[in-house]
mmCIF file with all atom_site columns, C-alpha atoms in Angstrom:
data_model
loop_
_atom_site.group_PDB
_atom_site.id
_atom_site.type_symbol
_atom_site.label_atom_id
_atom_site.label_alt_id
_atom_site.label_comp_id
_atom_site.label_asym_id
_atom_site.label_entity_id
_atom_site.label_seq_id
_atom_site.pdbx_PDB_ins_code
_atom_site.Cartn_x
_atom_site.Cartn_y
_atom_site.Cartn_z
_atom_site.occupancy
_atom_site.B_iso_or_equiv
_atom_site.pdbx_formal_charge
_atom_site.auth_seq_id
_atom_site.auth_comp_id
_atom_site.auth_asym_id
_atom_site.auth_atom_id
_atom_site.pdbx_PDB_model_num
ATOM 1   C CA . MET I 1 1   ? 109.975 -10.300 43.758 1.00 60.00 ? 67  MET I CA 1
ATOM 2   C CA . PRO I 1 2   ? 107.110 -12.772 43.783 1.00 85.00 ? 68  PRO I CA 1
ATOM 3   C CA . TYR I 1 3   ? 103.632 -11.600 42.952 1.00 93.00 ? 69  TYR I CA 1
ATOM 4   C CA . GLN I 1 4   ? 100.261 -13.244 42.611 1.00 96.00 ? 70  GLN I CA 1
ATOM 5   C CA . VAL I 1 5   ? 97.110  -12.562 40.593 1.00 97.00 ? 71  VAL I CA 1
ATOM 6   C CA . LYS I 1 6   ? 93.837  -13.433 42.287 1.00 97.00 ? 72  LYS I CA 1
ATOM 7   C CA . TYR I 1 7   ? 90.418  -13.478 40.606 1.00 98.00 ? 73  TYR I CA 1
ATOM 8   C CA . ARG I 1 8   ? 86.917  -12.983 42.007 1.00 97.00 ? 74  ARG I CA 1
ATOM 9   C CA . PRO I 1 9   ? 84.129  -13.130 39.395 1.00 97.00 ? 75  PRO I CA 1
ATOM 10  C CA . GLN I 1 10  ? 81.240  -10.725 39.945 1.00 97.00 ? 76  GLN I CA 1
ATOM 11  C CA . HIS I 1 11  ? 77.976  -10.395 38.042 1.00 95.00 ? 77  HIS I CA 1
ATOM 12  C CA . ASP I 1 12  ? 79.064  -7.457  35.818 1.00 95.00 ? 78  ASP I CA 1
ATOM 13  C CA . TYR I 1 13  ? 82.858  -7.805  35.901 1.00 97.00 ? 79  TYR I CA 1
ATOM 14  C CA . VAL I 1 14  ? 85.774  -9.888  37.095 1.00 98.00 ? 80  VAL I CA 1
ATOM 15  C CA . PHE I 1 15  ? 87.731  -8.474  40.011 1.00 98.00 ? 81  PHE I CA 1
ATOM 16  C CA . ALA I 1 16  ? 91.441  -9.189  39.543 1.00 98.00 ? 82  ALA I CA 1
ATOM 17  C CA . GLU I 1 17  ? 93.942  -8.349  42.268 1.00 98.00 ? 83  GLU I CA 1
ATOM 18  C CA . ILE I 1 18  ? 97.697  -8.112  41.799 1.00 97.00 ? 84  ILE I CA 1
ATOM 19  C CA . VAL I 1 19  ? 99.461  -8.780  45.101 1.00 97.00 ? 85  VAL I CA 1
ATOM 20  C CA . GLY I 1 20  ? 103.150 -8.400  45.864 1.00 96.00 ? 86  GLY I CA 1
ATOM 21  C CA . GLU I 1 21  ? 106.055 -6.369  44.591 1.00 95.00 ? 87  GLU I CA 1
ATOM 22  C CA . PRO I 1 22  ? 106.347 -7.180  40.876 1.00 97.00 ? 88  PRO I CA 1
ATOM 23  C CA . SER I 1 23  ? 109.086 -5.630  38.766 1.00 96.00 ? 89  SER I CA 1
ATOM 24  C CA . ILE I 1 24  ? 107.796 -3.658  35.786 1.00 97.00 ? 90  ILE I CA 1
ATOM 25  C CA . ASP I 1 25  ? 108.282 -6.695  33.540 1.00 97.00 ? 91  ASP I CA 1
ATOM 26  C CA . GLU I 1 26  ? 106.413 -8.918  35.992 1.00 97.00 ? 92  GLU I CA 1
ATOM 27  C CA . PHE I 1 27  ? 103.634 -6.318  36.253 1.00 97.00 ? 93  PHE I CA 1
ATOM 28  C CA . LEU I 1 28  ? 103.290 -6.235  32.459 1.00 97.00 ? 94  LEU I CA 1
ATOM 29  C CA . ALA I 1 29  ? 103.220 -10.051 32.454 1.00 97.00 ? 95  ALA I CA 1
ATOM 30  C CA . ALA I 1 30  ? 100.421 -9.971  35.049 1.00 97.00 ? 96  ALA I CA 1
ATOM 31  C CA . LEU I 1 31  ? 98.392  -7.639  32.796 1.00 98.00 ? 97  LEU I CA 1
ATOM 32  C CA . GLN I 1 32  ? 98.998  -10.000 29.883 1.00 97.00 ? 98  GLN I CA 1
ATOM 33  C CA . GLU I 1 33  ? 97.868  -12.950 32.043 1.00 97.00 ? 99  GLU I CA 1
ATOM 34  C CA . ILE I 1 34  ? 94.653  -11.142 33.038 1.00 98.00 ? 100 ILE I CA 1
ATOM 35  C CA . GLY I 1 35  ? 93.981  -10.157 29.429 1.00 97.00 ? 101 GLY I CA 1
ATOM 36  C CA . ALA I 1 36  ? 94.500  -13.712 28.188 1.00 97.00 ? 102 ALA I CA 1
ATOM 37  C CA . ALA I 1 37  ? 92.250  -15.133 30.920 1.00 97.00 ? 103 ALA I CA 1
ATOM 38  C CA . SER I 1 38  ? 89.532  -12.578 30.144 1.00 97.00 ? 104 SER I CA 1
ATOM 39  C CA . VAL I 1 39  ? 88.952  -14.030 26.681 1.00 96.00 ? 105 VAL I CA 1
ATOM 40  C CA . ALA I 1 40  ? 87.101  -16.943 28.338 1.00 96.00 ? 106 ALA I CA 1
ATOM 41  C CA . TRP I 1 41  ? 85.030  -14.829 30.755 1.00 97.00 ? 107 TRP I CA 1
ATOM 42  C CA . THR I 1 42  ? 81.318  -14.264 30.274 1.00 96.00 ? 108 THR I CA 1
ATOM 43  C CA . GLN I 1 43  ? 81.803  -10.819 31.854 1.00 97.00 ? 109 GLN I CA 1
ATOM 44  C CA . ARG I 1 44  ? 83.058  -8.166  29.431 1.00 97.00 ? 110 ARG I CA 1
ATOM 45  C CA . CYS I 1 45  ? 84.607  -5.854  32.056 1.00 97.00 ? 111 CYS I CA 1
ATOM 46  C CA . VAL I 1 46  ? 87.506  -6.058  34.495 1.00 98.00 ? 112 VAL I CA 1
ATOM 47  C CA . VAL I 1 47  ? 88.368  -4.251  37.714 1.00 98.00 ? 113 VAL I CA 1
ATOM 48  C CA . VAL I 1 48  ? 92.055  -4.600  38.594 1.00 98.00 ? 114 VAL I CA 1
ATOM 49  C CA . ASP I 1 49  ? 92.953  -3.854  42.205 1.00 98.00 ? 115 ASP I CA 1
ATOM 50  C CA . LEU I 1 50  ? 96.486  -2.470  42.419 1.00 97.00 ? 116 LEU I CA 1
ATOM 51  C CA . ARG I 1 51  ? 96.324  -1.411  46.071 1.00 97.00 ? 117 ARG I CA 1
ATOM 52  C CA . PRO I 1 52  ? 98.209  -4.557  47.218 1.00 96.00 ? 118 PRO I CA 1
ATOM 53  C CA . VAL I 1 53  ? 101.117 -3.764  44.846 1.00 96.00 ? 119 VAL I CA 1
ATOM 54  C CA . ARG I 1 54  ? 103.918 -2.566  47.100 1.00 92.00 ? 120 ARG I CA 1
ATOM 55  C CA . ARG I 1 55  ? 106.150 -1.160  44.350 1.00 93.00 ? 121 ARG I CA 1
ATOM 56  C CA . GLU I 1 56  ? 105.791 2.315   42.867 1.00 93.00 ? 122 GLU I CA 1
ATOM 57  C CA . TYR I 1 57  ? 106.443 2.777   39.151 1.00 96.00 ? 123 TYR I CA 1
ATOM 58  C CA . SER I 1 58  ? 108.189 5.641   37.397 1.00 96.00 ? 124 SER I CA 1
ATOM 59  C CA . PHE I 1 59  ? 106.520 7.940   34.879 1.00 96.00 ? 125 PHE I CA 1
ATOM 60  C CA . THR I 1 60  ? 107.978 5.922   31.985 1.00 97.00 ? 126 THR I CA 1
ATOM 61  C CA . GLU I 1 61  ? 106.863 2.655   33.576 1.00 97.00 ? 127 GLU I CA 1
ATOM 62  C CA . GLN I 1 62  ? 103.352 4.073   34.015 1.00 96.00 ? 128 GLN I CA 1
ATOM 63  C CA . LEU I 1 63  ? 103.320 4.880   30.290 1.00 96.00 ? 129 LEU I CA 1
ATOM 64  C CA . ARG I 1 64  ? 104.254 1.276   29.531 1.00 97.00 ? 130 ARG I CA 1
ATOM 65  C CA . ILE I 1 65  ? 101.494 0.056   31.867 1.00 97.00 ? 131 ILE I CA 1
ATOM 66  C CA . GLY I 1 66  ? 98.898  2.187   30.069 1.00 96.00 ? 132 GLY I CA 1
ATOM 67  C CA . GLN I 1 67  ? 100.026 0.871   26.689 1.00 97.00 ? 133 GLN I CA 1
ATOM 68  C CA . ALA I 1 68  ? 99.811  -2.698  28.040 1.00 97.00 ? 134 ALA I CA 1
ATOM 69  C CA . VAL I 1 69  ? 96.274  -2.044  29.318 1.00 97.00 ? 135 VAL I CA 1
ATOM 70  C CA . ALA I 1 70  ? 95.198  -0.972  25.823 1.00 96.00 ? 136 ALA I CA 1
ATOM 71  C CA . ARG I 1 71  ? 96.916  -3.963  24.235 1.00 96.00 ? 137 ARG I CA 1
ATOM 72  C CA . ASN I 1 72  ? 95.690  -6.622  26.693 1.00 97.00 ? 138 ASN I CA 1
ATOM 73  C CA . PHE I 1 73  ? 92.213  -5.319  27.570 1.00 96.00 ? 139 PHE I CA 1
ATOM 74  C CA . GLY I 1 74  ? 91.183  -3.815  24.233 1.00 93.00 ? 140 GLY I CA 1
ATOM 75  C CA . HIS I 1 75  ? 88.649  -6.594  23.606 1.00 95.00 ? 141 HIS I CA 1
ATOM 76  C CA . LEU I 1 76  ? 86.804  -5.783  26.859 1.00 96.00 ? 142 LEU I CA 1
ATOM 77  C CA . GLU I 1 77  ? 84.032  -3.193  27.163 1.00 96.00 ? 143 GLU I CA 1
ATOM 78  C CA . LYS I 1 78  ? 85.540  -1.479  30.222 1.00 97.00 ? 144 LYS I CA 1
ATOM 79  C CA . ALA I 1 79  ? 88.667  -1.758  32.357 1.00 97.00 ? 145 ALA I CA 1
ATOM 80  C CA . ALA I 1 80  ? 88.988  -0.090  35.751 1.00 97.00 ? 146 ALA I CA 1
ATOM 81  C CA . ALA I 1 81  ? 91.965  0.121   38.082 1.00 97.00 ? 147 ALA I CA 1
ATOM 82  C CA . ILE I 1 82  ? 91.819  0.694   41.825 1.00 98.00 ? 148 ILE I CA 1
ATOM 83  C CA . VAL I 1 83  ? 94.762  2.460   43.448 1.00 96.00 ? 149 VAL I CA 1
ATOM 84  C CA . GLN I 1 84  ? 95.471  4.392   46.625 1.00 94.00 ? 150 GLN I CA 1
ATOM 85  C CA . ALA I 1 85  ? 94.372  8.023   46.309 1.00 93.00 ? 151 ALA I CA 1
ATOM 86  C CA . GLU I 1 86  ? 97.928  9.300   46.684 1.00 94.00 ? 152 GLU I CA 1
ATOM 87  C CA . ARG I 1 87  ? 99.056  7.165   43.728 1.00 91.00 ? 153 ARG I CA 1
ATOM 88  C CA . ILE I 1 88  ? 96.564  8.500   41.193 1.00 92.00 ? 154 ILE I CA 1
ATOM 89  C CA . THR I 1 89  ? 98.538  10.239  38.436 1.00 94.00 ? 155 THR I CA 1
ATOM 90  C CA . ARG I 1 90  ? 96.323  9.423   35.407 1.00 92.00 ? 156 ARG I CA 1
ATOM 91  C CA . VAL I 1 91  ? 99.539  8.776   33.399 1.00 94.00 ? 157 VAL I CA 1
ATOM 92  C CA . GLY I 1 92  ? 98.655  5.135   32.678 1.00 93.00 ? 158 GLY I CA 1
ATOM 93  C CA . GLU I 1 93  ? 95.035  6.018   32.006 1.00 93.00 ? 159 GLU I CA 1
ATOM 94  C CA . LYS I 1 94  ? 96.024  8.687   29.455 1.00 93.00 ? 160 LYS I CA 1
ATOM 95  C CA . ALA I 1 95  ? 98.549  6.343   27.835 1.00 95.00 ? 161 ALA I CA 1
ATOM 96  C CA . ALA I 1 96  ? 95.856  3.655   27.534 1.00 95.00 ? 162 ALA I CA 1
ATOM 97  C CA . HIS I 1 97  ? 93.469  6.120   25.877 1.00 91.00 ? 163 HIS I CA 1
ATOM 98  C CA . HIS I 1 98  ? 96.220  7.368   23.552 1.00 92.00 ? 164 HIS I CA 1
ATOM 99  C CA . SER I 1 99  ? 96.984  3.731   22.654 1.00 94.00 ? 165 SER I CA 1
ATOM 100 C CA . GLY I 1 100 ? 93.383  3.071   21.610 1.00 90.00 ? 166 GLY I CA 1
ATOM 101 C CA . ALA I 1 101 ? 91.581  2.010   24.786 1.00 90.00 ? 167 ALA I CA 1
ATOM 102 C CA . LYS I 1 102 ? 88.249  3.812   25.035 1.00 86.00 ? 168 LYS I CA 1
ATOM 103 C CA . GLU I 1 103 ? 86.746  2.798   28.381 1.00 95.00 ? 169 GLU I CA 1
ATOM 104 C CA . VAL I 1 104 ? 89.567  2.833   30.952 1.00 96.00 ? 170 VAL I CA 1
ATOM 105 C CA . SER I 1 105 ? 89.426  4.670   34.272 1.00 96.00 ? 171 SER I CA 1
ATOM 106 C CA . VAL I 1 106 ? 91.093  4.785   37.697 1.00 96.00 ? 172 VAL I CA 1
ATOM 107 C CA . PHE I 1 107 ? 89.301  4.721   41.058 1.00 97.00 ? 173 PHE I CA 1
ATOM 108 C CA . THR I 1 108 ? 90.084  4.485   44.759 1.00 97.00 ? 174 THR I CA 1
ATOM 109 C CA . SER I 1 109 ? 87.412  1.903   45.652 1.00 97.00 ? 175 SER I CA 1
ATOM 110 C CA . GLU I 1 110 ? 85.772  -1.163  44.186 1.00 96.00 ? 176 GLU I CA 1
ATOM 111 C CA . ALA I 1 111 ? 82.354  0.410   44.815 1.00 96.00 ? 177 ALA I CA 1
ATOM 112 C CA . ASP I 1 112 ? 83.188  3.419   42.615 1.00 97.00 ? 178 ASP I CA 1
ATOM 113 C CA . ALA I 1 113 ? 84.718  1.208   39.910 1.00 97.00 ? 179 ALA I CA 1
ATOM 114 C CA . ALA I 1 114 ? 81.677  -1.102  39.944 1.00 96.00 ? 180 ALA I CA 1
ATOM 115 C CA . ASP I 1 115 ? 79.327  1.886   39.692 1.00 96.00 ? 181 ASP I CA 1
ATOM 116 C CA . TRP I 1 116 ? 81.239  3.118   36.622 1.00 97.00 ? 182 TRP I CA 1
ATOM 117 C CA . ILE I 1 117 ? 81.194  -0.382  35.097 1.00 96.00 ? 183 ILE I CA 1
ATOM 118 C CA . ARG I 1 118 ? 77.420  -0.486  35.560 1.00 94.00 ? 184 ARG I CA 1
ATOM 119 C CA . GLY I 1 119 ? 76.977  2.872   33.832 1.00 90.00 ? 185 GLY I CA 1
ATOM 120 C CA . GLY I 1 120 ? 77.065  5.233   36.773 1.00 67.00 ? 186 GLY I CA 1
ATOM 121 C CA . ALA I 1 121 ? 79.240  8.290   37.226 1.00 55.00 ? 187 ALA I CA 1
#
């Protein structure tokens, strides 16, 4: 299913939004695309909005997503994801940490993610 990645640079981070219904392989490709693009950014943090993603991923797929976050965003200072509250499982977050990512967290709003990026709670 088609998907799109949209970017909106902010002062402290780049807001990246994945829109559509990507398969797991397409989702992993989107993370790789964001990671590759981030090498050229002046901002050293990313907030990825996953709320427009219409597909739900299995436990195993969430593990793969977390590993991909560590692999593709490891050069960044912080990486935040925004998801619907009912989709927070922390599986991908834990997999990212286990795979070497230090500053990865999941939020339900851009405001909370931005606060964390800026050193807040």
